[in-house]
Amino acid sequence: MKKWYEENLDTDIIVSSRIRLARNYKKYPFSVRLSSSGAEKMIEETKRILLEGNTILSKEFEYIPVFGRNPIDKRALMESHVISPELVKKTIPCGVLLKNDESISIMINEEDHIRIQSVALGMNMSKAWDLADKIDNVLEESIEYAFNEKLGYLTSCPTNVGTGMRASYMMHLPALEWSGQLQNILYAIGKLGITVRGLYGEGTQAEGSLYQISNQITLGQSEKEIIENLNNIALQIAEQEKQIREQILKEKKEVLRDKIYRSYGTLRYARMLTTKEAMTLLSDIKMGFDMGILGEARPMISFYEFIMYVQPAILQKRVGTDLSSQDRDMQRAEFVRSQFER
Amino acid sequence: MKKWYEENLDTDIIVSSRIRLARNYKKYPFSVRLSSSGAEKMIEETKRILLEGNTILSKEFEYIPVFGRNPIDKRALMESHVISPELVKKTIPCGVLLKNDESISIMINEEDHIRIQSVALGMNMSKAWDLADKIDNVLEESIEYAFNEKLGYLTSCPTNVGTGMRASYMMHLPALEWSGQLQNILYAIGKLGITVRGLYGEGTQAEGSLYQISNQITLGQSEKEIIENLNNIALQIAEQEKQIREQILKEKKEVLRDKIYRSYGTLRYARMLTTKEAMTLLSDIKMGFDMGILGEARPMISFYEFIMYVQPAILQKRVGTDLSSQDRDMQRAEFVRSQFER
């Protein structure tokens, strides 16, 4: 089964679009108050709705238990953005229903009972929205959600009450980062109800100049309004990133070219690469390709796939978990080299 | 005409062998006391002997005036090891008789009236000696040298009296340099009458881990004894360099491989290179090829040629002297890239 990120689409500054809907059963207490046996019952009920219904969904989804799984497996799921760092840490029964192309994952018993996540390549929030909304409708046919006429969907944390929706764009912002202007922008958009997070969401670091831009407000606006507001701001940020890139092209083209070509050379020849360095180098060459100043062959996989496959747990799942850190760095470098045709 | 360094010979730790003979006319005062007109007369006389004689030499040699020449030309001759840094700085008539393959150069009116220099690739001092000795004999047929039965050849500086000979090996010593053991060795060989200088001889820096190892003593030993002593010590140093390389291979093979492959990648892809960085990277890949741990195609020119062609004045002579420093670094990088087949 082809994964959603294997689509042959070259993304530019906006790398991917993501929707997350927080939902809770009315009949079960919120996750923090749910007993282990209650959690198991809730999980089973949700699985049954999706996997034993008579829709096409039952064939497309698979349930992956997360609690009790080994740490590498859990981390690999997180690195693939299938589950959240929060779910990795959970010490009560929890899991995820995953669509075969990985475009939709439904975390069960994370902060809320149900968290529907959907993703699409590039700036394509309407596609991500459609995917999540469809699942939401299917579930709502069988589940009575915790819902209040005035407030909307009730959630474990008050910041999600209302739509329960978080829409986010993964944006590649190397020029804003280098120029030091990113901080100002982050400060400004905070006032507009938009927040910026690292590569894996809340509490995580940006790597490879990748940032998640998402709505902070879930209450008092419709899903459509929230997405429109986010779209406007994401486009403005992308525009500023472009302007700074053009400024660098005007003022320091050769220095930038040199930097980018060196990163390309290092990716093609290094024998050891840490995750962090690989991310930085891949970010450099992505910008080089996107700006048209790197005239070499593109790697054989997309940027999105590439940054996923250099992550530590995904790498260990492929090459083995009994390797030393140096051996992992060697395996990572070997994998990276293999993505460039000789 | 093929130059001596274009020979298709892969050298290892000992890159080249060089002989220099210091000679003076009996009838002219030493250079420091020689008037301008006296210098011109002496130069003409020497040129005539070589260029107007009826030997093959008259066709093989060409006279290049150095005093009064533009600085880039002078520096380029120095970077090719055809003349010494000392001759570049001279403010009285001086020049060089150069053999068409550049294996022999005869500086006229450097510190001494005549300095015969000869060079051969790799560890081949006997070849260098034969070249210099042959020229010395030809000149001696026509010139009465300043010579003392007891002391030998008389020279401008007392440190050269006797044989007037300096034999030197250009050695590539990256492992000794990195390990910090080079200092100890230099200290030890100083006591054995051997001295170490930088890439362009006395008072110059080592670049690309290249060092000139030569005899300090010219008096009280025959040429043969001096060369034998130097050979012993050069072989010992080469052996120590090899041992440290093997030790690194045992203890840090992968780190070294990574370093060397990165240098290779940078040489192949960088868009700007300073002389210093180019020398360092070329030194890295030479060691990689010599140790058999760099499994890529060798550059199309030899290491010796390569390090010559990245030097600033030689580069400027080829691409133009009106370039900015950044443009020169770009041209250098372009030249470097062109030496690797795609």
Short mmCIF file of N, CA and C in Angstrom, two decimals, chain A residues 87-243:
data_model
loop_
_atom_site.label_atom_id
_atom_site.label_comp_id
_atom_site.label_asym_id
_atom_site.label_seq_id
_atom_site.Cartn_x
_atom_site.Cartn_y
_atom_site.Cartn_z
N LEU A 87 1.02 10.24 23.63
CA LEU A 87 0.54 8.85 23.64
C LEU A 87 1.67 7.87 23.97
N VAL A 88 2.89 8.23 23.52
CA VAL A 88 4.06 7.39 23.80
C VAL A 88 4.24 7.22 25.31
N LYS A 89 3.98 8.31 26.03
CA LYS A 89 4.25 8.34 27.48
C LYS A 89 3.15 7.70 28.33
N LYS A 90 1.99 7.44 27.73
CA LYS A 90 0.82 6.99 28.50
C LYS A 90 1.08 5.69 29.25
N THR A 91 0.57 5.62 30.47
CA THR A 91 0.77 4.41 31.28
C THR A 91 -0.56 3.68 31.54
N ILE A 92 -1.55 3.96 30.70
CA ILE A 92 -2.82 3.23 30.75
C ILE A 92 -3.13 2.72 29.35
N PRO A 93 -4.03 1.76 29.21
CA PRO A 93 -4.33 1.22 27.88
C PRO A 93 -4.63 2.32 26.86
N CYS A 94 -3.99 2.24 25.72
CA CYS A 94 -4.21 3.21 24.66
C CYS A 94 -3.69 2.61 23.36
N GLY A 95 -4.09 3.19 22.25
CA GLY A 95 -3.65 2.65 20.97
C GLY A 95 -4.05 3.57 19.85
N VAL A 96 -3.88 3.06 18.63
CA VAL A 96 -4.19 3.90 17.48
C VAL A 96 -4.78 3.04 16.36
N LEU A 97 -5.81 3.58 15.75
CA LEU A 97 -6.37 2.95 14.54
C LEU A 97 -5.73 3.67 13.36
N LEU A 98 -5.05 2.89 12.53
CA LEU A 98 -4.25 3.51 11.46
C LEU A 98 -4.76 3.09 10.09
N LYS A 99 -4.97 4.07 9.22
CA LYS A 99 -5.37 3.76 7.84
C LYS A 99 -4.15 3.22 7.10
N ASN A 100 -4.40 2.33 6.13
CA ASN A 100 -3.27 1.66 5.47
C ASN A 100 -2.33 2.60 4.71
N ASP A 101 -2.82 3.75 4.30
CA ASP A 101 -1.90 4.69 3.65
C ASP A 101 -1.34 5.73 4.64
N GLU A 102 -1.64 5.53 5.92
CA GLU A 102 -1.17 6.39 7.02
C GLU A 102 -1.67 7.84 6.98
N SER A 103 -2.62 8.11 6.10
CA SER A 103 -3.14 9.48 6.02
C SER A 103 -4.08 9.81 7.18
N ILE A 104 -4.65 8.78 7.81
CA ILE A 104 -5.53 9.00 8.96
C ILE A 104 -5.09 8.09 10.10
N SER A 105 -4.97 8.67 11.26
CA SER A 105 -4.75 7.86 12.46
C SER A 105 -5.70 8.34 13.54
N ILE A 106 -6.25 7.39 14.25
CA ILE A 106 -7.20 7.73 15.31
C ILE A 106 -6.62 7.23 16.63
N MET A 107 -6.09 8.17 17.40
CA MET A 107 -5.52 7.79 18.69
C MET A 107 -6.67 7.56 19.66
N ILE A 108 -6.61 6.47 20.39
CA ILE A 108 -7.65 6.18 21.36
C ILE A 108 -7.05 6.26 22.76
N ASN A 109 -7.73 7.05 23.58
CA ASN A 109 -7.30 7.28 24.96
C ASN A 109 -5.98 8.04 25.06
N GLU A 110 -5.81 9.02 24.23
CA GLU A 110 -4.74 9.99 24.45
C GLU A 110 -5.28 10.98 25.49
N GLU A 111 -5.10 12.27 25.34
CA GLU A 111 -5.66 13.22 26.31
C GLU A 111 -7.19 13.15 26.28
N ASP A 112 -7.73 12.95 25.06
CA ASP A 112 -9.16 12.72 24.89
C ASP A 112 -9.38 11.26 24.46
N HIS A 113 -10.62 10.81 24.56
CA HIS A 113 -10.90 9.42 24.17
C HIS A 113 -10.49 9.16 22.74
N ILE A 114 -10.88 10.11 21.89
CA ILE A 114 -10.64 9.92 20.45
C ILE A 114 -9.96 11.15 19.88
N ARG A 115 -8.88 10.92 19.19
CA ARG A 115 -8.26 12.02 18.46
C ARG A 115 -8.05 11.59 17.02
N ILE A 116 -8.84 12.19 16.16
CA ILE A 116 -8.74 11.87 14.74
C ILE A 116 -7.68 12.78 14.13
N GLN A 117 -6.68 12.18 13.48
CA GLN A 117 -5.66 12.99 12.81
C GLN A 117 -5.64 12.65 11.33
N SER A 118 -5.52 13.66 10.50
CA SER A 118 -5.43 13.41 9.06
C SER A 118 -4.40 14.36 8.47
N VAL A 119 -3.81 13.96 7.36
CA VAL A 119 -2.70 14.74 6.83
C VAL A 119 -2.70 14.66 5.30
N ALA A 120 -2.22 15.73 4.67
CA ALA A 120 -2.10 15.76 3.21
C ALA A 120 -0.81 16.49 2.86
N LEU A 121 -0.24 16.16 1.72
CA LEU A 121 1.01 16.81 1.29
C LEU A 121 0.75 18.25 0.87
N GLY A 122 1.74 19.13 1.13
CA GLY A 122 1.66 20.51 0.66
C GLY A 122 0.58 21.29 1.38
N MET A 123 0.17 22.42 0.76
CA MET A 123 -0.90 23.22 1.35
C MET A 123 -2.21 22.69 0.83
N ASN A 124 -2.83 21.82 1.58
CA ASN A 124 -4.05 21.14 1.13
C ASN A 124 -4.92 20.80 2.34
N MET A 125 -5.30 21.87 3.07
CA MET A 125 -6.04 21.65 4.31
C MET A 125 -7.44 21.10 4.03
N SER A 126 -7.99 21.44 2.88
CA SER A 126 -9.35 20.97 2.60
C SER A 126 -9.36 19.44 2.43
N LYS A 127 -8.28 18.92 1.86
CA LYS A 127 -8.18 17.47 1.74
C LYS A 127 -8.06 16.83 3.12
N ALA A 128 -7.17 17.41 3.94
CA ALA A 128 -7.00 16.88 5.30
C ALA A 128 -8.32 16.97 6.06
N TRP A 129 -9.00 18.10 5.91
CA TRP A 129 -10.29 18.29 6.58
C TRP A 129 -11.31 17.24 6.14
N ASP A 130 -11.41 17.02 4.86
CA ASP A 130 -12.38 16.04 4.35
C ASP A 130 -12.15 14.65 4.94
N LEU A 131 -10.85 14.27 4.99
CA LEU A 131 -10.51 12.95 5.53
C LEU A 131 -10.97 12.82 6.99
N ALA A 132 -10.66 13.84 7.79
CA ALA A 132 -11.00 13.79 9.22
C ALA A 132 -12.51 13.87 9.43
N ASP A 133 -13.14 14.74 8.67
CA ASP A 133 -14.57 14.97 8.82
C ASP A 133 -15.36 13.70 8.50
N LYS A 134 -14.90 12.99 7.48
CA LYS A 134 -15.57 11.76 7.08
C LYS A 134 -15.54 10.73 8.21
N ILE A 135 -14.35 10.56 8.81
CA ILE A 135 -14.21 9.63 9.94
C ILE A 135 -15.07 10.08 11.12
N ASP A 136 -15.03 11.38 11.36
CA ASP A 136 -15.82 11.95 12.46
C ASP A 136 -17.30 11.60 12.28
N ASN A 137 -17.79 11.73 11.07
CA ASN A 137 -19.19 11.42 10.79
C ASN A 137 -19.51 9.95 10.99
N VAL A 138 -18.60 9.11 10.54
CA VAL A 138 -18.80 7.67 10.71
C VAL A 138 -18.90 7.33 12.20
N LEU A 139 -17.93 7.88 12.98
CA LEU A 139 -17.92 7.57 14.42
C LEU A 139 -19.17 8.11 15.10
N GLU A 140 -19.59 9.31 14.69
CA GLU A 140 -20.73 9.97 15.34
C GLU A 140 -22.03 9.20 15.13
N GLU A 141 -22.07 8.40 14.06
CA GLU A 141 -23.27 7.58 13.86
C GLU A 141 -23.45 6.56 14.99
N SER A 142 -22.33 6.15 15.57
CA SER A 142 -22.40 5.10 16.60
C SER A 142 -22.10 5.60 18.00
N ILE A 143 -21.43 6.74 18.10
CA ILE A 143 -21.00 7.22 19.42
C ILE A 143 -21.78 8.48 19.79
N GLU A 144 -22.24 8.52 21.04
CA GLU A 144 -22.78 9.80 21.51
C GLU A 144 -21.63 10.58 22.12
N TYR A 145 -21.19 11.63 21.40
CA TYR A 145 -20.05 12.44 21.84
C TYR A 145 -20.45 13.30 23.03
N ALA A 146 -19.47 13.64 23.86
CA ALA A 146 -19.67 14.65 24.91
C ALA A 146 -19.77 15.99 24.19
N PHE A 147 -20.94 16.59 24.24
CA PHE A 147 -21.21 17.77 23.41
C PHE A 147 -22.15 18.69 24.17
N ASN A 148 -21.89 19.97 24.06
CA ASN A 148 -22.74 20.95 24.73
C ASN A 148 -23.21 21.93 23.68
N GLU A 149 -24.53 22.18 23.64
CA GLU A 149 -25.11 23.03 22.60
C GLU A 149 -24.40 24.38 22.49
N LYS A 150 -24.05 24.94 23.67
CA LYS A 150 -23.46 26.27 23.68
C LYS A 150 -21.95 26.23 23.40
N LEU A 151 -21.27 25.26 24.04
CA LEU A 151 -19.80 25.22 23.94
C LEU A 151 -19.30 24.42 22.73
N GLY A 152 -20.07 23.42 22.34
CA GLY A 152 -19.60 22.53 21.28
C GLY A 152 -19.03 21.26 21.87
N TYR A 153 -18.01 20.68 21.22
CA TYR A 153 -17.42 19.44 21.73
C TYR A 153 -16.70 19.71 23.04
N LEU A 154 -16.95 18.81 24.02
CA LEU A 154 -16.27 18.96 25.31
C LEU A 154 -14.99 18.12 25.28
N THR A 155 -13.95 18.69 25.80
CA THR A 155 -12.64 18.01 25.75
C THR A 155 -12.00 18.01 27.12
N SER A 156 -11.02 17.14 27.25
CA SER A 156 -10.32 16.96 28.52
C SER A 156 -9.66 18.26 28.96
N CYS A 157 -9.03 18.95 28.03
CA CYS A 157 -8.40 20.23 28.35
C CYS A 157 -9.25 21.36 27.77
N PRO A 158 -9.53 22.39 28.58
CA PRO A 158 -10.44 23.45 28.13
C PRO A 158 -9.96 24.15 26.84
N THR A 159 -8.67 24.13 26.57
CA THR A 159 -8.17 24.82 25.37
C THR A 159 -8.67 24.19 24.08
N ASN A 160 -9.23 22.98 24.16
CA ASN A 160 -9.71 22.33 22.94
C ASN A 160 -11.23 22.34 22.80
N VAL A 161 -11.91 22.85 23.83
CA VAL A 161 -13.38 22.88 23.81
C VAL A 161 -13.87 23.70 22.62
N GLY A 162 -15.00 23.28 22.05
CA GLY A 162 -15.59 24.01 20.93
C GLY A 162 -15.56 23.14 19.69
N THR A 163 -14.69 23.47 18.77
CA THR A 163 -14.55 22.63 17.57
C THR A 163 -13.74 21.38 17.88
N GLY A 164 -12.88 21.47 18.91
CA GLY A 164 -11.97 20.34 19.18
C GLY A 164 -10.95 20.18 18.06
N MET A 165 -10.86 21.19 17.23
CA MET A 165 -10.01 21.05 16.04
C MET A 165 -8.69 21.81 16.16
N ARG A 166 -7.65 21.15 15.77
CA ARG A 166 -6.40 21.87 15.54
C ARG A 166 -5.99 21.61 14.09
N ALA A 167 -5.88 22.72 13.35
CA ALA A 167 -5.38 22.62 11.97
C ALA A 167 -3.94 23.10 12.00
N SER A 168 -3.03 22.40 11.32
CA SER A 168 -1.65 22.88 11.35
C SER A 168 -0.94 22.63 10.03
N TYR A 169 -0.05 23.54 9.72
CA TYR A 169 0.81 23.39 8.55
C TYR A 169 2.23 23.13 9.01
N MET A 170 2.89 22.16 8.40
CA MET A 170 4.32 22.00 8.62
C MET A 170 5.02 22.89 7.61
N MET A 171 5.77 23.85 8.13
CA MET A 171 6.41 24.83 7.23
C MET A 171 7.92 24.76 7.32
N HIS A 172 8.55 24.93 6.18
CA HIS A 172 10.01 24.88 6.08
C HIS A 172 10.53 26.32 6.00
N LEU A 173 11.15 26.78 7.10
CA LEU A 173 11.47 28.20 7.22
C LEU A 173 12.96 28.48 7.49
N PRO A 174 13.84 27.94 6.64
CA PRO A 174 15.27 28.14 6.92
C PRO A 174 15.72 29.60 6.83
N ALA A 175 15.21 30.35 5.86
CA ALA A 175 15.68 31.72 5.67
C ALA A 175 15.22 32.60 6.83
N LEU A 176 13.97 32.42 7.27
CA LEU A 176 13.49 33.17 8.43
C LEU A 176 14.29 32.81 9.67
N GLU A 177 14.63 31.55 9.78
CA GLU A 177 15.40 31.09 10.93
C GLU A 177 16.79 31.73 10.93
N TRP A 178 17.49 31.63 9.79
CA TRP A 178 18.86 32.17 9.69
C TRP A 178 18.90 33.68 9.92
N SER A 179 17.92 34.35 9.34
CA SER A 179 17.94 35.80 9.41
C SER A 179 17.60 36.30 10.81
N GLY A 180 17.15 35.41 11.66
CA GLY A 180 16.78 35.82 13.02
C GLY A 180 15.41 36.49 13.08
N GLN A 181 14.68 36.50 11.96
CA GLN A 181 13.39 37.19 11.93
C GLN A 181 12.23 36.31 12.38
N LEU A 182 12.52 35.03 12.55
CA LEU A 182 11.45 34.11 12.93
C LEU A 182 10.84 34.49 14.28
N GLN A 183 11.69 34.87 15.21
CA GLN A 183 11.22 35.21 16.56
C GLN A 183 10.16 36.32 16.52
N ASN A 184 10.42 37.36 15.73
CA ASN A 184 9.46 38.46 15.62
C ASN A 184 8.13 37.97 15.08
N ILE A 185 8.21 37.11 14.07
CA ILE A 185 6.98 36.60 13.45
C ILE A 185 6.19 35.75 14.44
N LEU A 186 6.90 34.92 15.15
CA LEU A 186 6.22 34.05 16.12
C LEU A 186 5.51 34.90 17.17
N TYR A 187 6.17 35.96 17.59
CA TYR A 187 5.58 36.86 18.58
C TYR A 187 4.32 37.51 18.01
N ALA A 188 4.41 37.96 16.77
CA ALA A 188 3.28 38.65 16.14
C ALA A 188 2.09 37.71 15.93
N ILE A 189 2.34 36.50 15.46
CA ILE A 189 1.20 35.63 15.14
C ILE A 189 0.55 35.09 16.40
N GLY A 190 1.30 35.06 17.52
CA GLY A 190 0.72 34.66 18.80
C GLY A 190 -0.49 35.52 19.13
N LYS A 191 -0.39 36.79 18.77
CA LYS A 191 -1.49 37.73 19.04
C LYS A 191 -2.69 37.47 18.14
N LEU A 192 -2.50 36.71 17.08
CA LEU A 192 -3.59 36.44 16.13
C LEU A 192 -4.20 35.05 16.37
N GLY A 193 -3.88 34.48 17.51
CA GLY A 193 -4.48 33.18 17.84
C GLY A 193 -3.81 32.01 17.15
N ILE A 194 -2.58 32.24 16.69
CA ILE A 194 -1.85 31.17 15.99
C ILE A 194 -0.60 30.84 16.81
N THR A 195 -0.25 29.59 16.87
CA THR A 195 0.92 29.21 17.65
C THR A 195 1.89 28.40 16.80
N VAL A 196 3.13 28.38 17.23
CA VAL A 196 4.16 27.65 16.48
C VAL A 196 4.77 26.60 17.38
N ARG A 197 4.89 25.40 16.84
CA ARG A 197 5.49 24.33 17.63
C ARG A 197 6.58 23.65 16.82
N GLY A 198 7.31 22.75 17.50
CA GLY A 198 8.41 22.02 16.83
C GLY A 198 7.88 20.93 15.93
N LEU A 199 8.81 20.13 15.44
CA LEU A 199 8.50 19.11 14.44
C LEU A 199 7.44 18.12 14.90
N TYR A 200 7.46 17.74 16.18
CA TYR A 200 6.51 16.74 16.65
C TYR A 200 5.43 17.34 17.55
N GLY A 201 5.16 18.64 17.32
CA GLY A 201 4.06 19.26 18.05
C GLY A 201 4.51 19.84 19.38
N GLU A 202 3.53 20.02 20.24
CA GLU A 202 3.73 20.69 21.53
C GLU A 202 4.97 20.19 22.27
N GLY A 203 5.79 21.13 22.72
CA GLY A 203 6.91 20.77 23.58
C GLY A 203 8.08 20.14 22.85
N THR A 204 8.04 20.09 21.52
CA THR A 204 9.17 19.50 20.79
C THR A 204 9.94 20.60 20.05
N GLN A 205 11.18 20.29 19.72
CA GLN A 205 12.07 21.22 19.05
C GLN A 205 11.83 21.26 17.54
N ALA A 206 12.13 22.42 16.96
CA ALA A 206 12.18 22.46 15.50
C ALA A 206 13.45 21.76 15.05
N GLU A 207 13.36 20.95 14.00
CA GLU A 207 14.55 20.33 13.42
C GLU A 207 14.47 20.54 11.92
N GLY A 208 15.62 20.69 11.29
CA GLY A 208 15.63 20.89 9.84
C GLY A 208 14.80 22.10 9.43
N SER A 209 14.75 23.11 10.29
CA SER A 209 14.00 24.35 10.02
C SER A 209 12.52 24.09 9.74
N LEU A 210 11.98 23.04 10.34
CA LEU A 210 10.56 22.70 10.17
C LEU A 210 9.76 23.13 11.39
N TYR A 211 8.67 23.83 11.13
CA TYR A 211 7.83 24.35 12.20
C TYR A 211 6.38 23.99 11.93
N GLN A 212 5.62 23.73 13.01
CA GLN A 212 4.19 23.47 12.90
C GLN A 212 3.44 24.74 13.29
N ILE A 213 2.71 25.29 12.34
CA ILE A 213 1.93 26.51 12.59
C ILE A 213 0.48 26.08 12.77
N SER A 214 -0.13 26.41 13.91
CA SER A 214 -1.51 25.93 14.11
C SER A 214 -2.36 26.92 14.89
N ASN A 215 -3.67 26.68 14.83
CA ASN A 215 -4.60 27.56 15.56
C ASN A 215 -4.56 27.26 17.05
N GLN A 216 -4.65 28.36 17.85
CA GLN A 216 -4.67 28.21 19.29
C GLN A 216 -6.12 28.19 19.76
N ILE A 217 -6.97 28.86 19.00
CA ILE A 217 -8.37 29.06 19.40
C ILE A 217 -9.25 27.97 18.80
N THR A 218 -10.10 27.37 19.63
CA THR A 218 -11.01 26.33 19.14
C THR A 218 -12.46 26.70 19.43
N LEU A 219 -12.62 27.79 20.15
CA LEU A 219 -13.94 28.16 20.65
C LEU A 219 -14.36 29.49 20.03
N GLY A 220 -15.65 29.57 19.65
CA GLY A 220 -16.17 30.85 19.18
C GLY A 220 -15.94 31.10 17.70
N GLN A 221 -15.35 30.17 17.03
CA GLN A 221 -15.17 30.27 15.58
C GLN A 221 -15.53 28.93 14.97
N SER A 222 -16.03 28.98 13.75
CA SER A 222 -16.33 27.72 13.06
C SER A 222 -15.03 27.12 12.53
N GLU A 223 -15.09 25.84 12.20
CA GLU A 223 -13.93 25.19 11.61
C GLU A 223 -13.45 25.96 10.37
N LYS A 224 -14.42 26.40 9.57
CA LYS A 224 -14.08 27.11 8.33
C LYS A 224 -13.34 28.41 8.63
N GLU A 225 -13.85 29.14 9.63
CA GLU A 225 -13.20 30.41 9.99
C GLU A 225 -11.78 30.18 10.52
N ILE A 226 -11.65 29.15 11.34
CA ILE A 226 -10.32 28.84 11.91
C ILE A 226 -9.33 28.54 10.79
N ILE A 227 -9.77 27.70 9.84
CA ILE A 227 -8.87 27.31 8.75
C ILE A 227 -8.54 28.49 7.85
N GLU A 228 -9.54 29.33 7.60
CA GLU A 228 -9.29 30.51 6.77
C GLU A 228 -8.27 31.45 7.41
N ASN A 229 -8.43 31.65 8.70
CA ASN A 229 -7.48 32.50 9.44
C ASN A 229 -6.07 31.90 9.38
N LEU A 230 -6.00 30.60 9.61
CA LEU A 230 -4.69 29.92 9.56
C LEU A 230 -4.08 30.02 8.16
N ASN A 231 -4.92 29.81 7.15
CA ASN A 231 -4.44 29.90 5.76
C ASN A 231 -3.81 31.26 5.48
N ASN A 232 -4.53 32.31 5.89
CA ASN A 232 -4.01 33.67 5.65
C ASN A 232 -2.64 33.85 6.27
N ILE A 233 -2.54 33.40 7.50
CA ILE A 233 -1.28 33.62 8.21
C ILE A 233 -0.16 32.74 7.65
N ALA A 234 -0.49 31.50 7.33
CA ALA A 234 0.53 30.61 6.75
C ALA A 234 1.04 31.18 5.43
N LEU A 235 0.12 31.72 4.63
CA LEU A 235 0.53 32.30 3.35
C LEU A 235 1.41 33.54 3.56
N GLN A 236 1.07 34.32 4.58
CA GLN A 236 1.90 35.49 4.89
C GLN A 236 3.30 35.07 5.33
N ILE A 237 3.37 34.04 6.17
CA ILE A 237 4.69 33.57 6.62
C ILE A 237 5.48 33.04 5.43
N ALA A 238 4.81 32.27 4.57
CA ALA A 238 5.48 31.73 3.39
C ALA A 238 6.00 32.86 2.51
N GLU A 239 5.21 33.92 2.41
CA GLU A 239 5.61 35.07 1.61
C GLU A 239 6.86 35.73 2.20
N GLN A 240 6.88 35.85 3.52
CA GLN A 240 8.05 36.45 4.17
C GLN A 240 9.29 35.57 4.00
N GLU A 241 9.08 34.27 4.11
CA GLU A 241 10.20 33.34 3.87
C GLU A 241 10.74 33.52 2.46
N LYS A 242 9.82 33.65 1.50
CA LYS A 242 10.23 33.83 0.09
C LYS A 242 11.00 35.12 -0.10
N GLN A 243 10.50 36.19 0.54
CA GLN A 243 11.16 37.49 0.39
C GLN A 243 12.58 37.45 0.93
#
